[in-house]
PDB file of C-alpha atoms in Angstrom:
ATOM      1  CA  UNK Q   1     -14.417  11.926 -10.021  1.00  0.00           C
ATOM      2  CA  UNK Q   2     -11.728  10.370  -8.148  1.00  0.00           C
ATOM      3  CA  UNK Q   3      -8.397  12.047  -8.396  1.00  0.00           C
ATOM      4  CA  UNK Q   4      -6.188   9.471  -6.463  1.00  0.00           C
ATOM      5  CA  UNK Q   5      -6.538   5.686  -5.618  1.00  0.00           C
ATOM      6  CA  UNK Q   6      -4.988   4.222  -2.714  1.00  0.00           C
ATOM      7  CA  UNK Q   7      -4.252   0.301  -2.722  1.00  0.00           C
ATOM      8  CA  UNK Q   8      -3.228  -1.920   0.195  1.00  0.00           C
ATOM      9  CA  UNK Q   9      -1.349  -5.016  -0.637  1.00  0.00           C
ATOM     10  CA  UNK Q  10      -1.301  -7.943   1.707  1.00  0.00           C
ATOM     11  CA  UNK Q  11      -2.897 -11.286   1.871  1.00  0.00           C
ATOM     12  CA  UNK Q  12      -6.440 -11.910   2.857  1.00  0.00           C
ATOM     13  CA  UNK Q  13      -7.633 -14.624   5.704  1.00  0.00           C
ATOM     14  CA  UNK Q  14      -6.843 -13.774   9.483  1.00  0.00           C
ATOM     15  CA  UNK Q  15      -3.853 -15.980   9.791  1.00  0.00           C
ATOM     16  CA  UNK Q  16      -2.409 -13.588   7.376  1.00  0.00           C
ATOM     17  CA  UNK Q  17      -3.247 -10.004   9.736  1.00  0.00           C
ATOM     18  CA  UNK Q  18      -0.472  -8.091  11.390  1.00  0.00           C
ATOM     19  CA  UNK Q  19       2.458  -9.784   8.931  1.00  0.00           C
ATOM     20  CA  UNK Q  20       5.174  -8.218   7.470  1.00  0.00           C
ATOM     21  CA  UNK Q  21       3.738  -8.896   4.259  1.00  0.00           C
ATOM     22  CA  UNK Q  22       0.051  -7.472   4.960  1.00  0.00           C
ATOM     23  CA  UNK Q  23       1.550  -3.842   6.399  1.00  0.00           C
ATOM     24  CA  UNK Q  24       0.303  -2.040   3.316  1.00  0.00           C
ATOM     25  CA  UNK Q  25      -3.225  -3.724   3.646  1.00  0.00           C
ATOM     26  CA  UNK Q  26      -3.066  -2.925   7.540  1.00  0.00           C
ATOM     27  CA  UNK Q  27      -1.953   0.527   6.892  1.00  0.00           C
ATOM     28  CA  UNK Q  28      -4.686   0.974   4.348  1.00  0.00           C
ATOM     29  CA  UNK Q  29      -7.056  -0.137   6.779  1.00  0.00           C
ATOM     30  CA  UNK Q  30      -5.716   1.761   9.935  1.00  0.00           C
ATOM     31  CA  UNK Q  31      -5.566   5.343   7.605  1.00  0.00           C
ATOM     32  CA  UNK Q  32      -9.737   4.577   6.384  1.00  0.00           C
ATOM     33  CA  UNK Q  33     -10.621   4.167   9.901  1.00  0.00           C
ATOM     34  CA  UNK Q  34      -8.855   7.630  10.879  1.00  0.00           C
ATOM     35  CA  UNK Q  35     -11.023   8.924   7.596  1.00  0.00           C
ATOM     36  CA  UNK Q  36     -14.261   7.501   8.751  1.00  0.00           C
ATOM     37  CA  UNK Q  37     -14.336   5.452   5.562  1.00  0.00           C
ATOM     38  CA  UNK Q  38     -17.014   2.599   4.930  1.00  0.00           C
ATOM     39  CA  UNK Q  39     -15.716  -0.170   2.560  1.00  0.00           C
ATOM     40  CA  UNK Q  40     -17.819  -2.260   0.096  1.00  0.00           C
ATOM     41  CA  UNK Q  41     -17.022  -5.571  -1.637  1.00  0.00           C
ATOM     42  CA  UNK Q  42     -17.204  -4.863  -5.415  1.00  0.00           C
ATOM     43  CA  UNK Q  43     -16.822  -8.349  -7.177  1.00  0.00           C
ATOM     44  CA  UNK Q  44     -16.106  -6.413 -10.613  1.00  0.00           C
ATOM     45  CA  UNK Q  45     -13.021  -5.279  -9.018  1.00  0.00           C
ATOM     46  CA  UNK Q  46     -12.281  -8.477  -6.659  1.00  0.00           C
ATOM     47  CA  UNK Q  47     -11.701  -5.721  -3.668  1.00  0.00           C
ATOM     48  CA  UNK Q  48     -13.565  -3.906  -1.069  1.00  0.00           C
ATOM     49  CA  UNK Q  49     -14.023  -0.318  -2.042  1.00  0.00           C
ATOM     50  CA  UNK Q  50     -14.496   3.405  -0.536  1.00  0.00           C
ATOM     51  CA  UNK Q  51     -14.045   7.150  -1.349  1.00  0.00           C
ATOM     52  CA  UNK Q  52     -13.391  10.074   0.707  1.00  0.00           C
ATOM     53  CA  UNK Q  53     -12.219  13.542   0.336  1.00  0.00           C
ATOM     54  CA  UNK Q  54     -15.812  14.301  -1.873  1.00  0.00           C
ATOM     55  CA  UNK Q  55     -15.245  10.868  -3.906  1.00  0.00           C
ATOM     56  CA  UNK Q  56     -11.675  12.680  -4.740  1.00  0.00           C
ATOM     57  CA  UNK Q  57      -9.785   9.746  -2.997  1.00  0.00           C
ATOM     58  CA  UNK Q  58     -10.830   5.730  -3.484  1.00  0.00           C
ATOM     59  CA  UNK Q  59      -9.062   3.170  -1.457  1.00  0.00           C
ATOM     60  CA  UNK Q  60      -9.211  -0.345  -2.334  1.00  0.00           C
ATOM     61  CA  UNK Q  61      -8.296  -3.234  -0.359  1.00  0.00           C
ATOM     62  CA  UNK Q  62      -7.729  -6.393  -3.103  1.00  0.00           C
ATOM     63  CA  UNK Q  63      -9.587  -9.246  -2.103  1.00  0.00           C
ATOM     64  CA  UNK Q  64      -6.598 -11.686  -3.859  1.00  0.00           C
ATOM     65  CA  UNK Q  65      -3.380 -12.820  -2.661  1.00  0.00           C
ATOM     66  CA  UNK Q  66       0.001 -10.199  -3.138  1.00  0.00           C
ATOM     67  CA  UNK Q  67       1.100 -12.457  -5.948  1.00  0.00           C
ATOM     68  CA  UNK Q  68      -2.586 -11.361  -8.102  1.00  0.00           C
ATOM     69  CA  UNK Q  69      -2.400  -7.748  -6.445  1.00  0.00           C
ATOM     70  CA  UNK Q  70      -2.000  -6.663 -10.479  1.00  0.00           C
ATOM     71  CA  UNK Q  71      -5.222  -8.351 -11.920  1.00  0.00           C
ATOM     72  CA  UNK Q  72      -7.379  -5.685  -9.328  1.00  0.00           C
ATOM     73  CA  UNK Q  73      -5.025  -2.849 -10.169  1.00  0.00           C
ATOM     74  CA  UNK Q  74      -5.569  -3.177 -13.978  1.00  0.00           C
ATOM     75  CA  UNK Q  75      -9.728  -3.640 -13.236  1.00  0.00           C
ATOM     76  CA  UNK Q  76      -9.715  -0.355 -11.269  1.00  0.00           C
ATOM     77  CA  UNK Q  77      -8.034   1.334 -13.981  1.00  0.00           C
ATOM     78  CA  UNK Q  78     -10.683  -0.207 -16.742  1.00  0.00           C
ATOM     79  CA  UNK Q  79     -13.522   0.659 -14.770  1.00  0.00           C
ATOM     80  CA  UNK Q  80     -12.390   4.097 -13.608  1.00  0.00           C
ATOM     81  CA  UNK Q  81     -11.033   7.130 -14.946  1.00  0.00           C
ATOM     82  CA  UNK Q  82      -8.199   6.813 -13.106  1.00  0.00           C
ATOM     83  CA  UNK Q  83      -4.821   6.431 -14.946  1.00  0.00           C
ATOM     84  CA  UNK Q  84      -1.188   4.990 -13.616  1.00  0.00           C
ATOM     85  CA  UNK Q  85      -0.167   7.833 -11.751  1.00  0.00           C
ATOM     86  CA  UNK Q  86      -3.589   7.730 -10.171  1.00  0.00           C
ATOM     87  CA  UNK Q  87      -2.222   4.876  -8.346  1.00  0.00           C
ATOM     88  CA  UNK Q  88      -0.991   4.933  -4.925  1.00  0.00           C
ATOM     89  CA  UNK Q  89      -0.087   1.697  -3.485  1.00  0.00           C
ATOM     90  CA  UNK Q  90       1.241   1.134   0.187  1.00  0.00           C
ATOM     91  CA  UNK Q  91       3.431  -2.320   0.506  1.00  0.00           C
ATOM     92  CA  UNK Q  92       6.137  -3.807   2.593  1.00  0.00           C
ATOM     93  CA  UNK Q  93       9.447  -3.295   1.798  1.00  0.00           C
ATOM     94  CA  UNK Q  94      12.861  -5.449   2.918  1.00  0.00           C
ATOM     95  CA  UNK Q  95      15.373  -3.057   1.803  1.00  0.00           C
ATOM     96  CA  UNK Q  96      14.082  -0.331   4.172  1.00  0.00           C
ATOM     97  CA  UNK Q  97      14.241  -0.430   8.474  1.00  0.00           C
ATOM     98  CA  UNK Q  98      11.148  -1.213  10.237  1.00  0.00           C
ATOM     99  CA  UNK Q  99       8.990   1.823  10.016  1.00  0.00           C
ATOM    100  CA  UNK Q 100      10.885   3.879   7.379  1.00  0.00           C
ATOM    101  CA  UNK Q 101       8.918   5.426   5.207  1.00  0.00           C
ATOM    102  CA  UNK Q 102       9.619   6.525   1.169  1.00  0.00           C
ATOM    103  CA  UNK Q 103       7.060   7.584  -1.786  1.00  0.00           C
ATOM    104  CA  UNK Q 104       8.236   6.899  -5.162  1.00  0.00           C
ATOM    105  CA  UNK Q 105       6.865   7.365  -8.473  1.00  0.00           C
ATOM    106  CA  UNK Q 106       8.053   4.448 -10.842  1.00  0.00           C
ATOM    107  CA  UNK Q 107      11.184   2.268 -10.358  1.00  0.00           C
ATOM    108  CA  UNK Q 108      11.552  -1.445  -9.902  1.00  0.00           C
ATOM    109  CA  UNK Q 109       9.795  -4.099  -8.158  1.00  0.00           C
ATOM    110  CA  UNK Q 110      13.005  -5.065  -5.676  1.00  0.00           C
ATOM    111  CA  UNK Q 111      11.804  -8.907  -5.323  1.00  0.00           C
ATOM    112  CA  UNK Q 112       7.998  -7.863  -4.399  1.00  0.00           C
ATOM    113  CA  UNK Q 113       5.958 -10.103  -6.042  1.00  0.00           C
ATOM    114  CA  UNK Q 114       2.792  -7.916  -5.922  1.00  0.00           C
ATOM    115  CA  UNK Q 115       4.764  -5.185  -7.352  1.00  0.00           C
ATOM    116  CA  UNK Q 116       5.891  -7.830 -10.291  1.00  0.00           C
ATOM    117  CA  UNK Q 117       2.364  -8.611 -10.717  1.00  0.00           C
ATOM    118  CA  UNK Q 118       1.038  -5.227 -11.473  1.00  0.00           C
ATOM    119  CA  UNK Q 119       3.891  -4.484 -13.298  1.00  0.00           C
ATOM    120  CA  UNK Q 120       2.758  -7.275 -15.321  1.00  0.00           C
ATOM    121  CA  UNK Q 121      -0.524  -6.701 -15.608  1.00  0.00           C
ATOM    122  CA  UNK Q 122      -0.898  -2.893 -16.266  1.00  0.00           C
ATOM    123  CA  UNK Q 123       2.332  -2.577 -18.657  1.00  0.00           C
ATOM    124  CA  UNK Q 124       4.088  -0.370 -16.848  1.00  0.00           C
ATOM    125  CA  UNK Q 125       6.160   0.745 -13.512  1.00  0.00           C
ATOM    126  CA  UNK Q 126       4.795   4.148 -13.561  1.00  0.00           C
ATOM    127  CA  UNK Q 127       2.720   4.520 -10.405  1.00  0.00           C
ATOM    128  CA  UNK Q 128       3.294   5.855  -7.000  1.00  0.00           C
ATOM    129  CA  UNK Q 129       4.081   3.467  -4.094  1.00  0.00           C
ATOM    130  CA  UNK Q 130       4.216   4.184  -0.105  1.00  0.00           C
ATOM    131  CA  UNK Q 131       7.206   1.813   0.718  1.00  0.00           C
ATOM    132  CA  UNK Q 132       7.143   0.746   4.509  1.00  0.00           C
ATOM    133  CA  UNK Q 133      10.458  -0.569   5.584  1.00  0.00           C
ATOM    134  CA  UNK Q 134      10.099  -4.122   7.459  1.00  0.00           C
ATOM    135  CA  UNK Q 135      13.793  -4.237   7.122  1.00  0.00           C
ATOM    136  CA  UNK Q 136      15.730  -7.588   5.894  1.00  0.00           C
ATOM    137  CA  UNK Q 137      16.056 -11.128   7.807  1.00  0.00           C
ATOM    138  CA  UNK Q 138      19.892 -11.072   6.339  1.00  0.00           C
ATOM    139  CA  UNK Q 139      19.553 -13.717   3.894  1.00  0.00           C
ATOM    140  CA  UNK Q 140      17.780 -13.698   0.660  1.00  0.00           C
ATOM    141  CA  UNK Q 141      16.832 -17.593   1.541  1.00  0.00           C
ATOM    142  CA  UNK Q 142      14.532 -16.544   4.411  1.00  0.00           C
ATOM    143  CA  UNK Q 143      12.503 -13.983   2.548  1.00  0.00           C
ATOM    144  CA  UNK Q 144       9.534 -16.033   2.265  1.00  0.00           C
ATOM    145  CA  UNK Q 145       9.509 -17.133   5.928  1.00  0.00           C
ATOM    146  CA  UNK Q 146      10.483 -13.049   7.027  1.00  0.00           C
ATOM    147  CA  UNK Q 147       7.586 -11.215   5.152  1.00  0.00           C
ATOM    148  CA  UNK Q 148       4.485 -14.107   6.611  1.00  0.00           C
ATOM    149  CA  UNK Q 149       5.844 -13.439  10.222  1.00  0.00           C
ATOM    150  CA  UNK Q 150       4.565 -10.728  12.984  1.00  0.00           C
ATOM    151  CA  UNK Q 151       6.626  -7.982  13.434  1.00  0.00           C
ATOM    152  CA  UNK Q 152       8.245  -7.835  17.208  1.00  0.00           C
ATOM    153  CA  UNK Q 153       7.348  -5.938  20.004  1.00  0.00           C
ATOM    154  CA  UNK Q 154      10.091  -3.618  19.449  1.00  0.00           C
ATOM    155  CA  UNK Q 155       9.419  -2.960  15.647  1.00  0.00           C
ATOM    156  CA  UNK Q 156       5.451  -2.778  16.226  1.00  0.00           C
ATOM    157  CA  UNK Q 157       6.231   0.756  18.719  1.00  0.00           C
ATOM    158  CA  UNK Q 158       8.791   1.937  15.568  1.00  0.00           C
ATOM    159  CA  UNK Q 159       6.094   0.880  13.269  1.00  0.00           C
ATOM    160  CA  UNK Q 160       3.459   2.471  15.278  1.00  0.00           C
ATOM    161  CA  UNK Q 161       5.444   6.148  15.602  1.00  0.00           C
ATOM    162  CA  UNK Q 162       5.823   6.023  11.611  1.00  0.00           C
ATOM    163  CA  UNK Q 163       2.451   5.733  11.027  1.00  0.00           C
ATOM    164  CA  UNK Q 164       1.501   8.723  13.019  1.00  0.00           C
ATOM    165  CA  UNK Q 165       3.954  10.416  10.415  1.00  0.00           C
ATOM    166  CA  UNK Q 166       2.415   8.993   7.382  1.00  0.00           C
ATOM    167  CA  UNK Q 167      -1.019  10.348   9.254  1.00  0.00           C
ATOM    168  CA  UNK Q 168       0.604  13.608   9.504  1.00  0.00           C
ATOM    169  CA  UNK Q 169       1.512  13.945   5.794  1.00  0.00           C
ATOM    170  CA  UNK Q 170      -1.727  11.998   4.456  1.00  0.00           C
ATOM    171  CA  UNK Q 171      -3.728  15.682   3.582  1.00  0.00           C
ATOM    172  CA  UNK Q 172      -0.757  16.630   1.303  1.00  0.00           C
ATOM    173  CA  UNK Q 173      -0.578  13.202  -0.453  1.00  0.00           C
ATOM    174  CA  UNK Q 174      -4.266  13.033  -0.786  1.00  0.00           C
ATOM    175  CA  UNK Q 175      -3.410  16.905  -2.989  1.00  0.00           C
ATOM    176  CA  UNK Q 176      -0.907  15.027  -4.927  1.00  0.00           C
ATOM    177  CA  UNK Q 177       2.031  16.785  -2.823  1.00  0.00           C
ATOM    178  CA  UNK Q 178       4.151  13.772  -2.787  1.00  0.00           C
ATOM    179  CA  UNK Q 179       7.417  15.865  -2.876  1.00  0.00           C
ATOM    180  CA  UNK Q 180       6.450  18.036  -0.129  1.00  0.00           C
ATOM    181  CA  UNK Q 181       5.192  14.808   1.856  1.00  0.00           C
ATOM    182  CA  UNK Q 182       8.059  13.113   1.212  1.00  0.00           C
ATOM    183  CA  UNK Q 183      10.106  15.945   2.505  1.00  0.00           C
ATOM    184  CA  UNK Q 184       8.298  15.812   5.798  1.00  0.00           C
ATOM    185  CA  UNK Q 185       8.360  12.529   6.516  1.00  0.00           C
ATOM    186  CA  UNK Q 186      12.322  13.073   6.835  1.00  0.00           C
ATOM    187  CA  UNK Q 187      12.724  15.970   8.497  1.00  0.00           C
TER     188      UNK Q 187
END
């Protein structure tokens, strides 16, 4: 019975890999490889599928485009015994640096349309979420063009060092220790 379900937002098709926009996904991805885990395409749930940790842990990787991220959210949660705070899902986020990392429980969507989305589709804002900063292009005109571009060189090595610390503090999130994970990813 899975206790937790991680969720990687970001578009699908190659020209999409390695944006701003797909970090979640690529995070997602980069964290199941470290885990050794083997995903499936499950067309019930429009996303490619896997557990770990004794089927404790499930990570899905939405086949659909950040803007429908909510319509596989609320089909894992109708197929699964998993509930909203079940939910774990790892996104982009403007109004943190490049490679900063926060875990929240609840709150609002900031401007993230895949965030909107599953707020929309599951009825509520009560799930956890593993914002990583891509920080802000300085005007709100030049979001759209910002989050669909490649990070630079030097935000890639700052994004690279944070995910060794999300790595670090995985274990404890995977045992529902957000607070103490949280704690040690700033200190």
């Amino acid at each position: 019975m899975s206790k937790l379900c991680f969720v990687g937002i970001g578009n699908p098709g190659l020209k999409y890999n390695d944006t701003k926009h797909n970090v979640g996904k690529d995070w997602l991805i980069k964290l199941s490889n470290y885990y050794n885990v083997d995903f499936l395409y499950k067309e019930k749930v429009d996303a490619k599928i896997a557990s770990s940790h004794n089927d404790e842990v499930k990570w899905v990787i939405p086949s659909n485009y950040v803007n429908n991220t909510g319509e596989t959210v609320k089909k894992i949660l109708r197929y699964s015994n998993l509930t909203n705070e079940n939910i774990v899902v790892l996104h982009d986020d403007l109004d943190l640096n490049p490679g900063e990392i926060k875990i929240k429980l609840g709150g609002g969507h900031g401007g993230h349309n895949g965030l909107r989305d599953i707020f929309k589709k599951i009825g509520t804002k009560d799930f956890y979420r593993i914002r990583i900063g891509i920080g802000h292009p300085g005007n709100k005109d030049d979001v759209t063009d910002w989050v669909l571009t490649k990070f630079k060189s030097n935000d890639k090595k700052v994004l690279d060092d944070s995910f060794i610390n999300l790595i670090n503090v995985f274990d404890l999130i995977c045992e529902n220790k957000f607070n103490e994970a949280q704690l040690k990813l700033h200190s």
